[in-house]
Amino acid sequence: MIDGSANASEIASKISSGKISARAAIDTMLARIASINPKVNAFTDVTAERARQTADALDARRARGEALGPLAGVPFAVKNLIDIAGLPTRAGSKINRDLPPAKRDAMLVRRLEAAGAILVGALNMGEYAYDFTGENIHDGPSRNPHALDHMTGGSSGGSGAAIAAGLVPLALGSDTNGSIRVPAAFCGCLGLKPTYGRLSRAGSFPFVSSLDHLGPLARSVGDLALAYDAMQGPDPDDPVATTRAPEPTLLELERGIGDLRIGIAGGYFARHGDPDCFAAVAKAARALGATRAIELPEAGRARAAAYVITAAEGAALHLDRLRGRAADFDPAVRDRLIAGSAIPASWVIKAQRLRRWYRERVLELFDQIDVILGPTTPCRAPKIGETTFVLDGVTMPVRPNIGIFTQPISFIGLPVVAAPVWIDEGLPLGVQVIAAPWKEAHGLRVAHILEQSGIAQARVASL
Amino acid sequence: MKPEQLSPGAALDPSSLKLQIDAAIVSAGLTIEPGWRPGIDAHFEAIARAAAQVMEFPLDDELDPAPVFAP
């Protein structure tokens, strides 16, 4: 049988070889979701009947001798801004529940199912993805499986909770400013934010088109690579989806890192956080033999520019809803969006020009280095409901500032593997393994070495 | 490098920020409850502080904005 700690590759192997049926695997996971989800509030919809039908179809295909795909029978779930046919795509909101049900699955759901995976449901998230906490006023907060009174991080909070609670081995999230990487750090799981444009966003509810990415969360680097490889490919339905040929990564993992130059982000990325977050980076750097400090020029200004673009594009997207149904928003999101509606165009255009400048400077760094390590979050998961924290001696609001280290990276679309690192018996921290554009394999190879050396660990919580 | 002559300090004047919000609410046709305003003001101040960091940074005129449209 399988249990909550089984990885996607183990489940696919057992189902492909006939050791267990897809139906048995799905029934086991559905029972686990029914029993444990009430504690962590990861799922907002469980698509049990659909999952059983897909599993039965998969078992029938195996009985006919057909190949089932690399993700055969792997249960997965998606952040509820990703379309699932037959459900309204709520994107964490009350307002979107009035939308008609999605007519078809999002492209990434279709690609994962084409590889044999089985969708089991939709996952909780911060409203309209404008969130780093995992709190949601309509559905209740997702809860950190390693400490139920602490945040999961967001906005893909249900995705992090579902992975860390062993409810699924694979989940999809979205990341505009850190929304895959933050929950990966707080919940102690692995996440991949690919290069901007690498994976299709078609069939997902947007937030900031300039910055939106989709990507997987899992409990092993191999599973991230499996899922990522299955989801690559062009898609005319997403205007920013790349036309580059897919670049599979799974077989790259065994290449080691002997040819990779690894640095440590200094300057901005070595300030503004608790000592614990820098200790996690130092632990990873020691294991990799990395000593060279790399300074990303004007990272703080880059983060500021991402902040402005996010507020302006988010406000523009939601203006009609703010006009007609302002009282139905989460107040924490509504007030930020209304503020964003007052941003002059000159601020946004300058921010987009700064983005061009910063991209050029950072790409120059990749002439000297292949991978850069940095902290994911400035602290461990705060308690649910905390609104302020102290960073580097300064009291600041929690919600916008959890992403201070993730925003300057996604701002220019660099691929990042978020690796969970435990420095003691407390809650986990995260290390960003940052690579050059289109070099996801570099980040995955480094994360794989961290995993093999025991530094990066995705643990299933005892619940 | 052609430095842009901008005064970020002017953008951070609290009364000027409130006027910007007032104008946005009117021009966008938004209706807000009085209790929402302190939160909106605080968020806009944070955005304006971030924008000041962006606006004060000199950039060449020739530097294209990052988004590219492919016809």
Short mmCIF file of N, CA and C in Angstrom, two decimals, chain B:
data_model
loop_
_atom_site.label_atom_id
_atom_site.label_comp_id
_atom_site.label_asym_id
_atom_site.label_seq_id
_atom_site.Cartn_x
_atom_site.Cartn_y
_atom_site.Cartn_z
N MET B 1 24.72 57.88 -19.52
CA MET B 1 23.59 57.93 -18.57
C MET B 1 22.97 59.33 -18.59
N LYS B 2 21.67 59.38 -18.77
CA LYS B 2 20.97 60.67 -18.72
C LYS B 2 20.10 60.68 -17.47
N PRO B 3 20.56 61.27 -16.40
CA PRO B 3 19.76 61.23 -15.17
C PRO B 3 18.43 61.96 -15.34
N GLU B 4 17.40 61.36 -14.79
CA GLU B 4 16.08 62.00 -14.86
C GLU B 4 15.92 62.92 -13.65
N GLN B 5 15.45 64.10 -13.89
CA GLN B 5 15.30 65.06 -12.81
C GLN B 5 13.94 64.85 -12.15
N LEU B 6 13.96 64.21 -11.03
CA LEU B 6 12.71 63.92 -10.34
C LEU B 6 12.88 64.25 -8.86
N SER B 7 11.82 64.53 -8.24
CA SER B 7 11.87 64.82 -6.81
C SER B 7 11.02 63.81 -6.06
N PRO B 8 11.61 62.70 -5.63
CA PRO B 8 10.82 61.69 -4.95
C PRO B 8 10.21 62.20 -3.66
N GLY B 9 10.89 63.17 -3.05
CA GLY B 9 10.36 63.67 -1.78
C GLY B 9 8.97 64.26 -1.93
N ALA B 10 8.73 64.94 -3.05
CA ALA B 10 7.42 65.56 -3.26
C ALA B 10 6.32 64.50 -3.29
N ALA B 11 6.66 63.33 -3.84
CA ALA B 11 5.65 62.27 -3.96
C ALA B 11 5.27 61.69 -2.62
N LEU B 12 6.09 61.93 -1.59
CA LEU B 12 5.81 61.32 -0.29
C LEU B 12 5.09 62.24 0.68
N ASP B 13 4.75 63.43 0.26
CA ASP B 13 4.04 64.36 1.13
C ASP B 13 2.66 63.77 1.46
N PRO B 14 2.34 63.59 2.75
CA PRO B 14 1.09 62.90 3.12
C PRO B 14 -0.16 63.54 2.54
N SER B 15 -0.21 64.88 2.54
CA SER B 15 -1.43 65.50 2.02
C SER B 15 -1.55 65.29 0.51
N SER B 16 -0.41 65.27 -0.17
CA SER B 16 -0.43 65.00 -1.61
C SER B 16 -0.89 63.56 -1.87
N LEU B 17 -0.45 62.64 -1.03
CA LEU B 17 -0.87 61.24 -1.22
C LEU B 17 -2.37 61.11 -1.03
N LYS B 18 -2.90 61.78 -0.02
CA LYS B 18 -4.35 61.70 0.23
C LYS B 18 -5.13 62.27 -0.95
N LEU B 19 -4.60 63.35 -1.52
CA LEU B 19 -5.27 63.92 -2.69
C LEU B 19 -5.27 62.94 -3.87
N GLN B 20 -4.16 62.24 -4.02
CA GLN B 20 -4.09 61.24 -5.09
C GLN B 20 -5.15 60.16 -4.89
N ILE B 21 -5.30 59.74 -3.65
CA ILE B 21 -6.30 58.69 -3.37
C ILE B 21 -7.71 59.24 -3.59
N ASP B 22 -7.94 60.45 -3.11
CA ASP B 22 -9.26 61.07 -3.33
C ASP B 22 -9.60 61.08 -4.83
N ALA B 23 -8.62 61.50 -5.62
CA ALA B 23 -8.85 61.61 -7.07
C ALA B 23 -9.12 60.24 -7.68
N ALA B 24 -8.37 59.25 -7.22
CA ALA B 24 -8.54 57.91 -7.79
C ALA B 24 -9.91 57.35 -7.46
N ILE B 25 -10.36 57.59 -6.24
CA ILE B 25 -11.65 57.07 -5.83
C ILE B 25 -12.77 57.70 -6.67
N VAL B 26 -12.64 59.00 -6.89
CA VAL B 26 -13.65 59.69 -7.70
C VAL B 26 -13.58 59.24 -9.15
N SER B 27 -12.37 59.23 -9.72
CA SER B 27 -12.27 58.95 -11.16
C SER B 27 -12.62 57.50 -11.46
N ALA B 28 -12.36 56.59 -10.52
CA ALA B 28 -12.69 55.18 -10.76
C ALA B 28 -14.13 54.86 -10.37
N GLY B 29 -14.80 55.81 -9.76
CA GLY B 29 -16.19 55.57 -9.36
C GLY B 29 -16.32 54.59 -8.21
N LEU B 30 -15.34 54.61 -7.31
CA LEU B 30 -15.39 53.69 -6.17
C LEU B 30 -16.20 54.30 -5.03
N THR B 31 -16.86 53.43 -4.30
CA THR B 31 -17.57 53.87 -3.10
C THR B 31 -16.91 53.19 -1.92
N ILE B 32 -16.41 53.96 -0.99
CA ILE B 32 -15.73 53.34 0.14
C ILE B 32 -16.38 53.74 1.46
N GLU B 33 -16.30 52.83 2.41
CA GLU B 33 -16.78 53.11 3.76
C GLU B 33 -15.72 53.92 4.48
N PRO B 34 -16.14 54.82 5.39
CA PRO B 34 -15.15 55.66 6.09
C PRO B 34 -14.10 54.82 6.83
N GLY B 35 -14.50 53.68 7.36
CA GLY B 35 -13.56 52.85 8.12
C GLY B 35 -12.45 52.23 7.28
N TRP B 36 -12.63 52.24 5.98
CA TRP B 36 -11.60 51.64 5.11
C TRP B 36 -10.43 52.59 4.87
N ARG B 37 -10.67 53.87 5.03
CA ARG B 37 -9.70 54.85 4.55
C ARG B 37 -8.33 54.77 5.23
N PRO B 38 -8.27 54.56 6.57
CA PRO B 38 -6.92 54.48 7.16
C PRO B 38 -6.08 53.35 6.56
N GLY B 39 -6.70 52.22 6.29
CA GLY B 39 -5.96 51.11 5.69
C GLY B 39 -5.50 51.45 4.28
N ILE B 40 -6.40 52.07 3.51
CA ILE B 40 -6.04 52.47 2.14
C ILE B 40 -4.88 53.46 2.16
N ASP B 41 -4.99 54.45 3.07
CA ASP B 41 -3.93 55.47 3.15
C ASP B 41 -2.59 54.82 3.51
N ALA B 42 -2.61 53.90 4.47
CA ALA B 42 -1.36 53.26 4.90
C ALA B 42 -0.75 52.46 3.75
N HIS B 43 -1.60 51.75 3.01
CA HIS B 43 -1.07 50.97 1.89
C HIS B 43 -0.52 51.89 0.80
N PHE B 44 -1.19 53.00 0.57
CA PHE B 44 -0.69 53.89 -0.49
C PHE B 44 0.62 54.55 -0.08
N GLU B 45 0.75 54.85 1.22
CA GLU B 45 2.04 55.39 1.68
C GLU B 45 3.16 54.38 1.44
N ALA B 46 2.87 53.11 1.71
CA ALA B 46 3.90 52.07 1.48
C ALA B 46 4.25 51.98 0.00
N ILE B 47 3.23 52.05 -0.85
CA ILE B 47 3.48 52.00 -2.30
C ILE B 47 4.30 53.23 -2.72
N ALA B 48 3.95 54.38 -2.19
CA ALA B 48 4.65 55.61 -2.57
C ALA B 48 6.11 55.58 -2.12
N ARG B 49 6.35 55.00 -0.95
CA ARG B 49 7.76 54.86 -0.50
C ARG B 49 8.52 53.96 -1.46
N ALA B 50 7.88 52.87 -1.89
CA ALA B 50 8.54 51.97 -2.85
C ALA B 50 8.75 52.71 -4.17
N ALA B 51 7.74 53.45 -4.61
CA ALA B 51 7.84 54.16 -5.88
C ALA B 51 8.95 55.21 -5.84
N ALA B 52 9.13 55.84 -4.67
CA ALA B 52 10.18 56.85 -4.56
C ALA B 52 11.55 56.23 -4.82
N GLN B 53 11.75 55.01 -4.33
CA GLN B 53 13.03 54.31 -4.59
C GLN B 53 13.22 54.07 -6.09
N VAL B 54 12.12 53.81 -6.77
CA VAL B 54 12.18 53.56 -8.21
C VAL B 54 12.41 54.86 -8.96
N MET B 55 11.64 55.90 -8.59
CA MET B 55 11.66 57.15 -9.36
C MET B 55 12.99 57.89 -9.21
N GLU B 56 13.65 57.74 -8.07
CA GLU B 56 14.90 58.49 -7.86
C GLU B 56 16.08 57.84 -8.58
N PHE B 57 15.90 56.66 -9.12
CA PHE B 57 17.02 55.94 -9.72
C PHE B 57 17.18 56.36 -11.18
N PRO B 58 18.36 56.87 -11.55
CA PRO B 58 18.52 57.36 -12.93
C PRO B 58 18.61 56.22 -13.93
N LEU B 59 17.89 56.35 -15.03
CA LEU B 59 17.92 55.34 -16.08
C LEU B 59 18.06 56.04 -17.44
N ASP B 60 18.72 55.38 -18.38
CA ASP B 60 18.82 55.93 -19.73
C ASP B 60 17.44 56.04 -20.37
N ASP B 61 17.22 57.10 -21.14
CA ASP B 61 15.94 57.26 -21.84
C ASP B 61 15.66 56.09 -22.78
N GLU B 62 16.73 55.51 -23.31
CA GLU B 62 16.56 54.47 -24.33
C GLU B 62 16.15 53.13 -23.74
N LEU B 63 16.17 53.00 -22.43
CA LEU B 63 15.87 51.71 -21.81
C LEU B 63 14.38 51.38 -21.96
N ASP B 64 14.08 50.31 -22.67
CA ASP B 64 12.67 49.93 -22.89
C ASP B 64 12.04 49.38 -21.62
N PRO B 65 10.74 49.64 -21.43
CA PRO B 65 10.05 48.93 -20.35
C PRO B 65 10.14 47.42 -20.58
N ALA B 66 10.10 46.65 -19.50
CA ALA B 66 10.34 45.21 -19.63
C ALA B 66 9.32 44.46 -20.48
N PRO B 67 8.00 44.71 -20.36
CA PRO B 67 7.07 43.89 -21.15
C PRO B 67 7.25 44.14 -22.65
N VAL B 68 7.23 43.10 -23.40
CA VAL B 68 7.40 43.20 -24.85
C VAL B 68 6.16 42.64 -25.52
N PHE B 69 5.61 43.39 -26.46
CA PHE B 69 4.44 42.90 -27.20
C PHE B 69 4.90 42.36 -28.55
N ALA B 70 4.54 41.15 -28.85
CA ALA B 70 4.90 40.57 -30.15
C ALA B 70 3.65 40.54 -31.03
N PRO B 71 3.63 41.32 -32.10
CA PRO B 71 2.42 41.36 -32.94
C PRO B 71 2.21 40.04 -33.69
#
